[in-house]
Coordinates of C-alpha atoms and ligand atoms in Angstrom, one line a residue:
M1 CA -93.8 -77.7 31.5
A2 CA -97.4 -76.8 32.1
A3 CA -100.0 -79.4 31.4
R4 CA -101.2 -79.1 27.8
G5 CA -104.8 -79.7 28.6
V6 CA -105.4 -82.0 25.7
G7 CA -108.9 -82.8 27.0
I8 CA -110.0 -79.2 26.2
L9 CA -107.9 -78.7 23.2
A10 CA -109.2 -81.9 21.7
R11 CA -112.6 -80.3 21.4
L12 CA -111.2 -77.3 19.5
P13 CA -110.5 -77.4 15.8
L14 CA -106.8 -78.0 15.3
H15 CA -106.5 -74.7 13.4
S16 CA -107.7 -72.7 16.4
Q17 CA -105.5 -74.7 18.7
R18 CA -102.5 -73.7 16.6
R19 CA -103.5 -70.1 16.6
S20 CA -103.9 -70.1 20.4
R21 CA -100.3 -71.2 20.9
V22 CA -98.8 -69.4 23.8
Q23 CA -95.2 -68.7 24.4
R24 CA -94.4 -69.3 28.0
S25 CA -91.4 -68.7 30.0
I26 CA -88.9 -71.5 29.8
P27 CA -88.8 -73.9 32.8
R28 CA -85.2 -74.5 33.9
H29 CA -86.2 -77.9 35.3
F30 CA -88.5 -79.8 32.9
S31 CA -90.8 -81.9 34.8
C32 CA -91.8 -85.2 33.2
P33 CA -94.7 -86.7 35.1
G34 CA -95.2 -90.4 34.7
T35 CA -91.6 -91.5 34.4
V36 CA -91.9 -93.4 37.6
A37 CA -94.0 -96.5 37.0
A38 CA -97.5 -96.4 38.5
N39 CA -97.1 -99.9 39.7
F40 CA -94.0 -99.1 41.7
G41 CA -96.6 -98.0 44.2
S42 CA -94.2 -95.7 46.0
E43 CA -93.7 -92.0 46.3
E44 CA -90.0 -92.5 46.2
Q45 CA -88.2 -90.4 43.5
P46 CA -86.1 -91.9 40.8
L47 CA -82.3 -91.9 41.3
G48 CA -81.0 -90.2 38.3
S49 CA -83.4 -87.5 37.7
A50 CA -81.6 -86.2 34.8
E51 CA -81.3 -89.7 33.3
T52 CA -85.0 -89.9 32.9
G53 CA -86.1 -86.4 32.8
S54 CA -88.0 -86.3 36.0
E55 CA -86.2 -83.3 37.2
D56 CA -88.7 -81.2 39.0
K57 CA -87.3 -80.1 42.3
I58 CA -85.2 -83.2 42.6
P59 CA -81.7 -82.6 43.8
K60 CA -79.3 -83.2 40.9
K61 CA -76.9 -85.9 41.8
R62 CA -73.4 -86.3 40.5
F63 CA -73.0 -88.8 37.7
S64 CA -70.7 -91.1 39.7
E65 CA -73.3 -91.1 42.6
V66 CA -76.1 -92.1 40.2
Q67 CA -74.1 -94.8 38.6
K68 CA -73.0 -96.2 42.0
E69 CA -76.6 -96.3 43.3
R70 CA -78.0 -97.8 40.1
R71 CA -75.4 -100.5 40.2
E72 CA -76.1 -101.4 43.7
Q73 CA -79.8 -101.4 43.0
A74 CA -79.3 -103.7 40.0
Q75 CA -77.3 -106.2 42.2
R76 CA -80.4 -106.6 44.4
T77 CA -82.6 -107.2 41.3
V78 CA -83.7 -110.3 39.4
L79 CA -85.2 -110.8 36.0
I80 CA -88.0 -113.4 35.8
H81 CA -89.6 -114.8 32.8
C82 CA -93.2 -115.4 33.8
P83 CA -96.4 -117.0 32.4
N84 CA -98.3 -114.1 30.9
N85 CA -101.4 -114.7 33.0
I86 CA -99.5 -114.3 36.2
N87 CA -101.4 -113.1 39.2
E88 CA -99.4 -110.2 40.4
K89 CA -100.5 -110.4 44.1
K90 CA -99.7 -114.1 44.5
F91 CA -96.5 -113.6 42.6
L92 CA -95.3 -110.9 44.9
K93 CA -96.4 -112.9 48.0
Y94 CA -94.5 -115.9 46.8
L95 CA -91.3 -113.8 46.2
S96 CA -91.5 -111.9 49.5
Q97 CA -90.9 -115.1 51.3
H98 CA -87.3 -114.4 50.4
G99 CA -87.3 -110.9 51.8
P100 CA -89.1 -107.6 51.3
I101 CA -89.4 -106.2 47.7
N102 CA -88.6 -102.6 47.0
K103 CA -89.8 -102.2 43.5
H104 CA -91.1 -104.3 40.6
F105 CA -92.6 -104.0 37.2
F106 CA -93.6 -106.2 34.3
Y107 CA -92.9 -105.8 30.6
E108 CA -93.3 -107.7 27.4
S109 CA -90.5 -108.4 24.9
F110 CA -91.0 -111.7 23.1
G111 CA -92.3 -113.0 26.4
F112 CA -93.6 -111.7 29.7
Y113 CA -91.0 -110.6 32.2
A114 CA -90.8 -109.2 35.7
V115 CA -88.1 -107.1 37.1
V116 CA -88.0 -107.4 40.9
E117 CA -85.8 -105.4 43.2
F118 CA -85.4 -106.8 46.7
C119 CA -84.5 -104.6 49.6
Q120 CA -81.5 -106.8 50.4
K121 CA -79.1 -108.8 48.3
D122 CA -79.5 -111.8 50.6
S123 CA -83.0 -112.2 49.3
V124 CA -81.6 -112.8 45.8
N125 CA -79.3 -115.5 47.1
S126 CA -82.2 -117.1 49.0
L127 CA -84.4 -117.1 45.8
Q128 CA -81.5 -118.6 43.8
S129 CA -80.9 -121.3 46.3
E130 CA -84.5 -122.4 45.9
A131 CA -84.4 -122.4 42.1
H132 CA -84.1 -125.7 40.2
T133 CA -82.1 -126.4 37.1
P134 CA -84.6 -127.2 34.3
N135 CA -85.8 -130.7 33.8
K136 CA -84.1 -132.3 30.9
S137 CA -86.4 -132.4 28.0
T138 CA -85.2 -132.6 24.4
E139 CA -82.3 -130.1 24.8
S140 CA -79.6 -130.1 27.4
A141 CA -79.2 -127.0 29.5
I142 CA -75.8 -125.6 30.5
P143 CA -76.2 -125.3 34.3
F144 CA -75.1 -121.7 34.7
K145 CA -77.0 -120.2 37.6
S146 CA -77.7 -116.5 37.1
R147 CA -80.2 -113.9 38.3
F148 CA -82.3 -114.4 35.1
L149 CA -84.9 -117.0 36.2
N150 CA -87.9 -118.7 34.8
L151 CA -91.2 -119.1 36.7
K152 CA -93.4 -122.0 35.9
L153 CA -96.9 -122.7 37.2
K154 CA -97.0 -126.1 38.9
N155 CA -100.7 -126.5 38.5
L156 CA -102.4 -124.4 35.8
S157 CA -105.9 -125.0 37.1
N158 CA -105.0 -123.5 40.5
Q159 CA -103.6 -120.4 39.1
I160 CA -106.6 -118.9 37.2
P161 CA -106.2 -115.2 37.9
E162 CA -108.8 -113.8 40.2
Q163 CA -108.1 -110.4 38.8
L164 CA -106.7 -109.2 35.5
S165 CA -103.1 -110.3 35.0
A166 CA -100.3 -107.9 35.7
Q167 CA -100.0 -104.6 33.8
T168 CA -97.0 -104.3 31.6
N169 CA -94.7 -101.3 31.2
N170 CA -93.9 -100.2 27.7
Q171 CA -90.3 -100.3 26.7
S172 CA -90.6 -99.2 23.0
P173 CA -90.9 -95.8 21.4
P174 CA -94.3 -94.8 20.0
S175 CA -95.2 -95.3 16.4
S176 CA -94.7 -92.5 13.9
K177 CA -98.5 -92.1 13.6
K178 CA -98.8 -91.7 17.4
L179 CA -95.9 -89.2 17.4
F180 CA -97.4 -87.1 14.7
E181 CA -100.7 -87.0 16.5
L182 CA -99.0 -85.9 19.7
L183 CA -97.1 -83.2 17.9
N184 CA -100.1 -81.9 16.1
Y185 CA -102.0 -81.5 19.3
A186 CA -99.2 -79.5 21.0
E187 CA -99.8 -75.8 21.8
S188 CA -96.6 -74.4 20.4
I189 CA -93.3 -75.5 18.9
D190 CA -91.8 -75.3 22.3
D191 CA -94.4 -77.8 23.5
Q192 CA -93.7 -80.0 20.5
L193 CA -90.1 -80.3 21.4
Y194 CA -90.9 -81.1 25.1
T195 CA -93.5 -83.6 23.9
L196 CA -91.0 -85.3 21.7
L197 CA -88.5 -85.5 24.6
K198 CA -91.1 -86.8 27.0
T199 CA -92.2 -89.5 24.5
F200 CA -88.8 -90.7 23.5
Q201 CA -86.6 -90.4 26.6
L202 CA -85.7 -93.4 28.6
T203 CA -88.2 -94.2 31.3
E204 CA -87.3 -95.0 34.8
E205 CA -88.0 -98.7 34.2
N206 CA -86.0 -98.8 31.0
V207 CA -83.0 -97.3 32.8
R208 CA -83.4 -99.9 35.5
L209 CA -83.5 -102.7 32.9
R210 CA -80.3 -101.3 31.3
H211 CA -78.4 -101.4 34.6
L212 CA -79.8 -104.8 35.4
T213 CA -78.6 -106.1 32.0
C214 CA -75.1 -104.8 32.7
S215 CA -75.2 -106.4 36.1
L216 CA -76.3 -109.8 34.6
I217 CA -73.4 -109.6 32.1
E218 CA -71.1 -108.7 35.0
D219 CA -71.9 -112.0 36.7
I220 CA -70.9 -113.8 33.6
A221 CA -67.6 -111.9 33.2
A222 CA -66.9 -112.3 36.9
A223 CA -66.7 -116.1 36.3
Y224 CA -63.3 -115.4 34.8
F225 CA -62.5 -112.0 36.4
P226 CA -63.8 -111.9 39.9
G227 CA -64.2 -108.3 41.0
C228 CA -64.6 -106.9 37.5
V229 CA -67.3 -104.3 36.8
I230 CA -69.5 -103.9 33.7
R231 CA -70.2 -100.2 33.4
P232 CA -72.8 -98.7 31.0
F233 CA -71.9 -95.6 29.1
G234 CA -73.1 -93.6 26.1
S235 CA -76.7 -92.7 25.7
S236 CA -78.0 -95.2 28.3
V237 CA -76.5 -93.0 31.0
N238 CA -75.7 -89.6 29.5
T239 CA -79.4 -88.2 29.6
F240 CA -79.7 -88.3 25.8
G241 CA -80.9 -91.9 25.5
K242 CA -83.9 -92.6 23.3
L243 CA -86.2 -95.6 23.9
G244 CA -84.7 -98.4 21.7
C245 CA -81.1 -97.1 21.7
D246 CA -78.3 -99.5 22.0
L247 CA -76.7 -100.5 25.3
D248 CA -73.0 -99.6 25.4
M249 CA -71.0 -101.2 28.2
F250 CA -67.5 -101.8 29.0
L251 CA -65.6 -104.3 31.1
D252 CA -63.7 -102.4 33.8
L253 CA -60.8 -104.5 35.0
D254 CA -59.2 -101.6 37.0
E255 CA -61.0 -102.6 40.1
I256 CA -59.3 -106.0 40.0
G257 CA -55.9 -104.3 40.1
K258 CA -56.6 -102.5 43.3
P259 CA -55.5 -104.4 46.4
N260 CA -58.1 -105.2 49.0
V261 CA -57.2 -103.1 52.0
H262 CA -58.3 -104.7 55.2
K263 CA -60.0 -102.1 57.3
V264 CA -60.4 -102.6 61.0
I265 CA -62.5 -100.2 62.9
I266 CA -61.4 -99.6 66.5
I267 CA -63.6 -97.7 68.7
S268 CA -61.9 -96.0 71.5
F269 CA -64.2 -96.1 74.6
A270 CA -61.4 -95.1 76.9
R271 CA -61.8 -91.4 76.3
C272 CA -65.5 -91.7 75.9
I273 CA -65.3 -90.4 72.3
S274 CA -65.4 -92.6 69.3
S275 CA -62.6 -92.4 66.9
T276 CA -61.9 -94.6 63.9
S277 CA -58.5 -95.7 62.6
L278 CA -57.4 -97.7 59.6
H279 CA -55.1 -100.6 60.1
V280 CA -53.2 -101.8 57.1
R281 CA -51.3 -105.0 57.5
N282 CA -47.6 -104.3 57.8
A283 CA -45.9 -105.9 54.8
G284 CA -42.4 -104.9 55.9
N285 CA -40.0 -105.2 53.1
F286 CA -42.4 -107.5 51.1
L287 CA -44.6 -106.8 48.1
M288 CA -46.8 -109.7 46.9
E289 CA -48.0 -109.7 43.3
F290 CA -50.1 -112.1 41.2
Q291 CA -48.4 -114.2 38.6
M292 CA -49.9 -113.2 35.3
K293 CA -49.5 -114.0 31.7
N294 CA -47.9 -111.3 29.5
V295 CA -48.9 -110.5 26.0
P296 CA -47.1 -108.2 23.5
S297 CA -49.6 -105.2 23.7
E298 CA -52.6 -103.8 25.4
R299 CA -54.6 -104.3 22.2
I300 CA -53.8 -108.0 22.2
A301 CA -54.7 -108.3 25.9
T302 CA -58.1 -106.6 25.1
Q303 CA -58.7 -108.9 22.2
K304 CA -58.0 -112.0 24.3
I305 CA -60.2 -110.9 27.1
L306 CA -63.1 -109.9 24.8
S307 CA -62.7 -113.2 22.9
V308 CA -63.1 -115.2 26.1
I309 CA -66.0 -113.1 27.3
G310 CA -67.7 -113.4 23.9
E311 CA -67.3 -117.2 24.2
C312 CA -68.9 -117.2 27.6
L313 CA -71.8 -115.1 26.5
D314 CA -72.3 -117.3 23.5
N315 CA -72.0 -120.6 25.3
F316 CA -73.7 -120.0 28.6
G317 CA -75.0 -116.5 28.8
P318 CA -78.8 -116.9 29.5
G319 CA -80.7 -114.8 26.9
C320 CA -77.5 -113.7 25.0
V321 CA -77.9 -114.4 21.3
G322 CA -76.3 -113.4 18.0
V323 CA -72.9 -112.9 19.7
Q324 CA -70.4 -111.4 17.3
K325 CA -66.7 -110.9 18.2
I326 CA -65.5 -107.8 16.3
L327 CA -62.0 -107.9 17.6
N328 CA -60.1 -106.3 14.7
A329 CA -62.0 -103.1 14.8
R330 CA -60.3 -99.8 15.9
C331 CA -61.9 -100.4 19.2
P332 CA -62.5 -104.2 19.6
L333 CA -65.9 -105.1 20.8
V334 CA -68.4 -108.0 21.4
R335 CA -71.8 -107.3 20.0
F336 CA -74.8 -109.3 21.0
S337 CA -78.6 -109.1 21.6
H338 CA -79.9 -109.5 25.1
Q339 CA -83.1 -111.2 24.2
A340 CA -85.0 -110.8 27.4
S341 CA -84.4 -107.0 27.7
G342 CA -84.5 -106.5 23.9
F343 CA -81.3 -104.5 24.0
Q344 CA -78.6 -104.5 21.3
C345 CA -75.4 -104.6 23.4
D346 CA -71.9 -103.5 22.6
L347 CA -69.3 -104.6 25.0
T348 CA -65.8 -103.1 25.0
T349 CA -63.0 -103.1 27.6
N350 CA -61.5 -100.3 29.6
N351 CA -63.1 -97.3 28.0
S352 CA -62.8 -94.7 30.7
I353 CA -62.6 -91.8 28.3
A354 CA -66.0 -92.7 26.8
L355 CA -67.3 -92.9 30.3
K356 CA -65.9 -89.5 31.0
S357 CA -67.6 -88.2 27.8
S358 CA -70.9 -89.7 29.1
E359 CA -70.4 -87.8 32.4
L360 CA -69.7 -84.6 30.5
L361 CA -72.9 -85.0 28.4
Y362 CA -74.8 -85.8 31.6
I363 CA -73.7 -82.5 33.0
Y364 CA -74.6 -80.6 29.9
G365 CA -78.0 -82.4 29.7
S366 CA -78.8 -81.6 33.3
L367 CA -77.8 -77.9 33.3
D368 CA -80.8 -76.5 31.3
A369 CA -84.1 -78.1 30.3
R370 CA -83.7 -76.9 26.7
V371 CA -80.6 -78.9 26.0
R372 CA -82.1 -82.4 26.0
A373 CA -85.3 -81.1 24.2
L374 CA -83.2 -79.6 21.4
V375 CA -80.8 -82.6 21.1
F376 CA -83.7 -85.1 21.0
S377 CA -85.4 -83.1 18.2
V378 CA -82.2 -82.7 16.2
R379 CA -81.5 -86.4 16.5
C380 CA -85.0 -87.4 15.5
W381 CA -84.9 -85.0 12.6
A382 CA -81.6 -86.5 11.4
R383 CA -83.0 -90.0 11.7
A384 CA -86.2 -89.1 9.8
H385 CA -84.1 -87.8 6.9
S386 CA -81.6 -90.8 7.0
L387 CA -78.7 -88.5 8.0
T388 CA -78.0 -91.1 10.7
S389 CA -78.2 -94.8 10.4
S390 CA -77.8 -98.0 12.4
I391 CA -75.4 -99.2 9.8
P392 CA -71.8 -98.0 10.1
G393 CA -70.7 -95.7 7.3
A394 CA -70.0 -92.1 6.2
W395 CA -73.0 -90.8 8.1
I396 CA -73.0 -88.4 10.9
T397 CA -73.5 -90.0 14.4
N398 CA -75.8 -89.1 17.2
F399 CA -72.7 -88.4 19.3
S400 CA -71.6 -85.8 16.8
L401 CA -75.0 -84.2 16.5
T402 CA -75.1 -83.8 20.3
M403 CA -71.7 -82.1 20.2
M404 CA -73.0 -79.7 17.5
V405 CA -76.0 -78.8 19.6
I406 CA -73.8 -78.2 22.7
F407 CA -71.5 -76.0 20.6
F408 CA -74.4 -74.1 19.2
L409 CA -75.8 -73.5 22.7
Q410 CA -72.3 -72.3 23.8
R411 CA -72.4 -69.7 21.0
R412 CA -75.7 -68.1 22.1
S413 CA -75.7 -64.7 23.6
P414 CA -75.7 -65.0 26.6
P415 CA -74.5 -68.6 26.3
I416 CA -76.9 -71.3 27.4
L417 CA -74.0 -73.8 28.1
P418 CA -70.5 -73.1 29.4
T419 CA -67.5 -74.2 27.5
L420 CA -65.5 -77.3 28.6
D421 CA -62.6 -75.0 29.5
S422 CA -64.8 -73.0 31.9
L423 CA -66.0 -76.2 33.5
K424 CA -62.4 -77.1 33.9
S425 CA -61.6 -73.8 35.5
L426 CA -64.4 -74.4 38.1
A427 CA -63.0 -77.8 39.0
D428 CA -61.7 -78.7 42.5
A429 CA -58.7 -80.8 43.3
E430 CA -61.0 -83.8 43.7
D431 CA -62.3 -83.4 40.2
R432 CA -58.8 -83.7 38.7
C433 CA -58.8 -86.6 36.2
I434 CA -56.0 -87.6 33.7
L435 CA -56.8 -90.6 31.5
D436 CA -54.2 -92.0 29.1
G437 CA -52.3 -88.7 29.4
N438 CA -55.4 -86.7 28.5
N439 CA -56.7 -84.0 30.9
C440 CA -60.3 -84.9 31.5
T441 CA -60.8 -82.6 34.4
F442 CA -64.1 -80.6 34.8
I443 CA -66.4 -79.7 37.7
R444 CA -68.7 -82.5 38.6
D445 CA -70.9 -80.8 41.1
L446 CA -73.9 -79.4 39.2
Y447 CA -74.6 -76.9 41.9
K448 CA -71.3 -75.1 41.3
I449 CA -72.3 -74.2 37.8
K450 CA -74.1 -70.9 37.4
P451 CA -77.4 -71.1 35.5
S452 CA -77.6 -69.2 32.2
G453 CA -79.5 -66.0 32.0
N454 CA -80.5 -66.8 28.5
T455 CA -84.3 -67.1 28.0
E456 CA -84.6 -67.8 24.3
T457 CA -87.5 -70.1 23.3
L458 CA -86.9 -73.6 21.9
E459 CA -88.7 -72.5 18.7
L460 CA -86.1 -69.8 18.2
L461 CA -83.2 -72.1 19.1
L462 CA -84.3 -74.8 16.7
K463 CA -84.7 -72.4 13.9
E464 CA -81.3 -70.7 14.6
F465 CA -79.6 -74.1 15.0
F466 CA -80.6 -74.9 11.4
E467 CA -79.7 -71.5 10.2
Y468 CA -76.3 -71.6 12.0
F469 CA -75.3 -75.0 10.6
G470 CA -76.9 -74.3 7.2
N471 CA -74.4 -71.5 6.8
F472 CA -71.4 -72.8 8.8
A473 CA -68.0 -72.6 7.1
F474 CA -67.4 -76.3 7.3
N475 CA -64.7 -76.0 4.6
K476 CA -62.4 -74.0 6.9
N477 CA -63.7 -74.2 10.5
S478 CA -63.9 -76.9 13.1
I479 CA -66.3 -77.3 16.0
N480 CA -64.8 -77.3 19.4
I481 CA -66.8 -77.5 22.7
R482 CA -63.7 -77.1 24.8
Q483 CA -63.3 -73.5 23.8
G484 CA -66.8 -72.9 22.4
R485 CA -65.5 -71.1 19.3
E486 CA -64.9 -71.9 15.7
Q487 CA -61.3 -72.8 14.9
N488 CA -59.3 -73.5 11.7
K489 CA -59.6 -77.1 10.7
P490 CA -56.3 -79.0 11.3
D491 CA -57.0 -81.3 8.3
S492 CA -59.2 -81.6 5.3
S493 CA -62.0 -83.8 6.7
P494 CA -65.3 -82.5 5.5
L495 CA -66.6 -82.3 9.1
Y496 CA -64.3 -81.7 11.9
I497 CA -65.6 -81.9 15.5
Q498 CA -62.8 -82.0 18.0
N499 CA -62.8 -84.9 20.5
P500 CA -63.3 -83.0 23.8
F501 CA -60.7 -85.1 25.7
E502 CA -58.4 -86.6 23.0
T503 CA -58.1 -83.2 21.4
S504 CA -56.0 -84.2 18.4
L505 CA -58.8 -86.5 17.2
N506 CA -61.9 -85.7 15.1
I507 CA -65.0 -87.5 16.2
S508 CA -66.7 -87.1 12.8
K509 CA -63.8 -88.2 10.7
N510 CA -66.0 -90.8 9.0
V511 CA -68.4 -88.2 7.5
S512 CA -68.2 -87.8 3.8
Q513 CA -68.6 -84.6 1.8
S514 CA -71.8 -85.8 0.3
Q515 CA -73.3 -86.6 3.7
L516 CA -72.3 -83.2 5.0
Q517 CA -73.8 -81.5 2.0
K518 CA -77.0 -83.4 2.6
F519 CA -77.0 -82.2 6.2
V520 CA -76.5 -78.6 5.2
E521 CA -79.2 -78.6 2.6
L522 CA -81.7 -80.2 5.0
A523 CA -80.8 -77.7 7.7
R524 CA -81.4 -74.8 5.3
D525 CA -84.7 -76.3 4.2
S526 CA -85.8 -76.8 7.9
A527 CA -84.9 -73.3 8.8
W528 CA -87.0 -72.1 5.9
I529 CA -90.0 -74.2 7.0
L530 CA -89.8 -72.8 10.5
E531 CA -89.5 -69.3 9.1
Q532 CA -92.8 -69.9 7.2
E533 CA -94.3 -70.9 10.6
D534 CA -93.3 -67.5 11.9
K535 CA -95.2 -65.9 9.1
G536 CA -98.3 -67.9 9.8
Q537 CA -97.8 -70.3 6.9
P538 CA -98.3 -73.0 5.7
S539 CA -102.0 -72.8 5.0
P540 CA -104.0 -73.6 8.1
S541 CA -105.4 -77.0 7.0
S542 CA -106.3 -78.7 10.2
K543 CA -104.7 -82.0 9.3
Q544 CA -101.4 -80.7 8.0
P545 CA -98.4 -81.4 10.1
W546 CA -96.9 -78.1 11.4
G547 CA -93.8 -77.0 13.3
L548 CA -91.6 -79.8 14.4
A549 CA -94.0 -82.4 12.8
A550 CA -93.4 -80.8 9.4
L551 CA -89.6 -81.1 9.9
L552 CA -89.9 -84.8 10.8
L553 CA -91.8 -85.9 7.7
P554 CA -89.8 -88.4 5.7
P555 CA -88.3 -87.3 2.4
G556 CA -90.9 -87.2 -0.3
A557 CA -93.8 -86.7 2.1
A558 CA -96.0 -83.6 1.8
S559 CA -93.5 -81.1 3.3
P560 CA -93.4 -78.4 0.6
S561 CA -89.7 -77.5 0.8
L562 CA -88.1 -80.8 1.8
S563 CA -89.8 -82.6 -1.1
K564 CA -89.1 -79.9 -3.7
K565 CA -85.6 -81.2 -4.4
K566 CA -84.9 -83.0 -7.6
K567 CA -84.4 -86.7 -7.1
K568 CA -80.8 -87.7 -7.5
P569 CA -80.0 -89.9 -10.5
M570 CA -79.2 -93.5 -9.6
A571 CA -75.5 -93.2 -10.7
E572 CA -75.0 -90.4 -8.1
K573 CA -76.6 -92.5 -5.4
V574 CA -74.3 -95.4 -6.1
K575 CA -71.3 -93.1 -6.2
G576 CA -72.4 -91.7 -2.8
L577 CA -72.7 -95.2 -1.3
L578 CA -69.3 -96.3 -2.7
A579 CA -67.7 -93.1 -1.2
A580 CA -69.4 -93.9 2.2
I581 CA -68.1 -97.5 2.2
K582 CA -64.6 -96.4 1.1
S583 CA -64.5 -93.7 3.8
N584 CA -65.6 -96.2 6.4
S585 CA -63.0 -98.9 5.5
A586 CA -60.3 -96.3 5.3
D587 CA -61.3 -95.1 8.8
I588 CA -61.1 -98.7 10.1
S589 CA -57.8 -99.5 8.5
K590 CA -56.1 -96.3 9.7
G591 CA -56.8 -97.5 13.3
S592 CA -57.3 -94.0 14.7
R593 CA -57.7 -93.9 18.5
G594 CA -61.3 -92.7 18.4
K595 CA -63.8 -94.7 20.3
R596 CA -64.9 -97.2 17.7
A597 CA -65.0 -98.3 14.1
I598 CA -68.5 -99.5 14.4
S599 CA -71.1 -97.0 15.5
T600 CA -74.5 -98.0 16.6
Q601 CA -77.0 -95.3 16.7
A602 CA -80.8 -95.6 16.9
Ligands
GTP1 P1 -76.9 -93.7 20.4 O1 -76.8 -93.4 19.0 O2 -78.1 -93.3 21.1 O3 -76.4 -95.1 20.8 O4 -75.8 -92.6 21.1 P2 -74.5 -92.9 21.8 O5 -74.0 -91.6 22.4 O6 -74.6 -94.0 22.8 O7 -73.5 -93.3 20.7 P3 -72.7 -94.6 20.4 O8 -73.5 -95.8 20.8 O9 -72.3 -94.6 19.0 O10 -71.4 -94.5 21.2 C1 -71.4 -94.6 22.6 C2 -70.4 -93.6 23.3 O11 -69.1 -93.8 22.8 C3 -70.8 -92.1 23.0 O12 -71.7 -91.6 23.8 C4 -69.4 -91.5 23.2 O13 -69.2 -91.3 24.5 C5 -68.5 -92.5 22.6 N1 -68.2 -92.3 21.2 C6 -68.9 -92.7 20.2 N2 -68.3 -92.3 19.0 C7 -67.2 -91.7 19.4 C8 -66.1 -91.2 18.6 O14 -66.1 -91.1 17.4 N3 -65.1 -90.7 19.4 C9 -65.1 -90.7 20.7 N4 -64.1 -90.2 21.4 N5 -66.1 -91.2 21.4 C10 -67.1 -91.7 20.8
MG2 MG1 -75.1 -96.0 22.1

C-alpha cells in the first residue's frame, strides 16, 4: 500500500480529502511497515510474514515451517517481570552475561514485562540456574521453576536510570475514537480497509508473546507428559488474528507416542566421499511398549488429562489465573487467563483438524492481500453490530464469517481464491493428510498456487459481499468452500456452512433464525450505505464518518440507514435471547463432533 501522506492530508479540509480519493491498483502483497519492533534493533525480517502482515517481498513460508521456527524461538525466550523504571542498557548487559541476546522488547499489562530471546537455549538454563526462589514473606510460594521470572533491584538508589526507562510495545487494539480518526483520514475505502487491517492485526511482538505463552504452558504440561507439545491454533496463527483475540492451544500428545530413533551418523572417509547412514538398533523379535492405564473411551482419556493439566495450571502455573475446567463440553477444554501476557487461553487436547483448518486459512490469508483486509473489516463490522459476541450463544462466529468471505471470494469472476478441491488437486504425495478418517489434503506450498487475475477493488468487494449475503437463499442453500458453490442444505439449520474437513458437519449449527435475519438486514443496510457513497452521498460534512467508518458505527449512532430501524419491543428481545440460550444448550447436549461448544471470539 502506498503511504497515505497524512501530514499533507491533515492540512486539507476532510471534505476535499475525500473528494481526492484515488483508486489505485491493488497490491498483491500488502506491506505493513512497523510490524517489526523498532527496539528489536535489527534488519532481520519476521518469520511468519503472513502472520503479521509484513509481506512485502518476503518469501512466503509454509505454515508448518513458520510454526516450527516460532516454537524453537519461543524455547530460547524468557518472560521477565521488571521494575518499570528499568534501565534498558544495564538490563541487557546483565542478561548478556548468560549469552548473546537475539531480540527483546518491553510491554505493559498490569505490570512491566520484558520478553528476551537468547541466541542459544543454554543461556536460558544459565539464567535459571542463577535465579533464586523468592524469600518467604507473608505467603508461601510453590517452588516451580519456569521461564517466567521476576527481576528485583537490589539497591534502589544505585539504579536511578541515566536515561528514560525502556520503551514499551503496545499489545492492545486502538480505541474506537482513534480508529474512527484513522478511518476518516484515509484516502479511499480501499485505504480504510487496509488501515483497519494494519491497526488491528497481530504485531510481530504479539505473535512472539503468543508462542512464548504456549511454550511456558508446555513446560508445565511436560511435568506430567515429557515430550508433549502445546500448539497454538485458530486466529493466533491463521493470519486473521486481531489484537486482543483469545489464544487457542492444544496439547499434542502424538509426539510422545513416537519412539526415539537413535541416529548414528557414520562418515565414510575410506572412499573420500562423505555418506550418511541411519543405524536403528536391531530389536530382533522383540517389541517393547510402555505400560499404560486404560480408560473406556478417548473422551474420558481427554477429560482426565485436561483435568490434571488444569490442576497443574491452577496450583503451580506462574501467572495462570481463573482456571476453569470445562470438561463436559462437546470439546472438553481448560480455560484460563495468562495474567502476564493478558491472553485469555483455551486449552484442548489433540485437535489436529482445527490445526489443519488454521493452516488452510493461513494459505487463503496469504494468497491475496485483499483477503485479510476484507475479513478484518467484516469481522469488525459484525462485532460493532453485536452480531458476534464473546459469550457463547446463537451468534455467528468469527470462524464462520471468515468462511463466508472465502466463499464469496471464490465466487467472483475471475475467482480471487481457489476452492479447497482445487487446492487438493494441486497437492503432492507429501501433502497427503488423513485425520480421523477425513481427507485433509491440500497443497501447502504457496508458490504452487497460481495468483488470481481478478483486480477488483476492496470497495467493490465489500459492497458486493453485503449485497451477496443480503440476498443469499439461506433457506435452501448451504455455503461450501470445498466446491466453491452453493448447494442444497442437508438439514433445516438456518445457516449452513459446511465444515471443510468433516464435511457432514455444519460449523454454524448454533446460529438461530433471528440472528441470521439480523445479519441479513444489516448486510442489506450496509450495501445501501456503500451505494450512497458511490453516488457521492451522504452530505459532505467534514466530521461525518464515511465509507467503512459509517458501517462500523454502533447501532443507534448517526448512521442514517442503520439507525432507521424500529426498536424491537422488549418481549421480542427476551424471546430472541431465550431462543439463543435454547439453541446453544441443545447444541451442547447433542454432542456433535464440531470443534467446541464454547466459542470465544473477540
Ligand atoms: P477468534 O474469534 O479471533 O478467536 O477466531 P478463531 O478463528 O480463533 O475462533 P475460535 O477461537 O472460536 O476457534 C479457534 C479455531 O477452532 C478456529 O480457527 C477453527 O479452526 C476452529 N473452530 C472454531 N469453531 C469451529 C467449529 O464450529 N467447527 C470446526 N470444525 N472448527 C471450529
Ligand atoms: Mg480464537
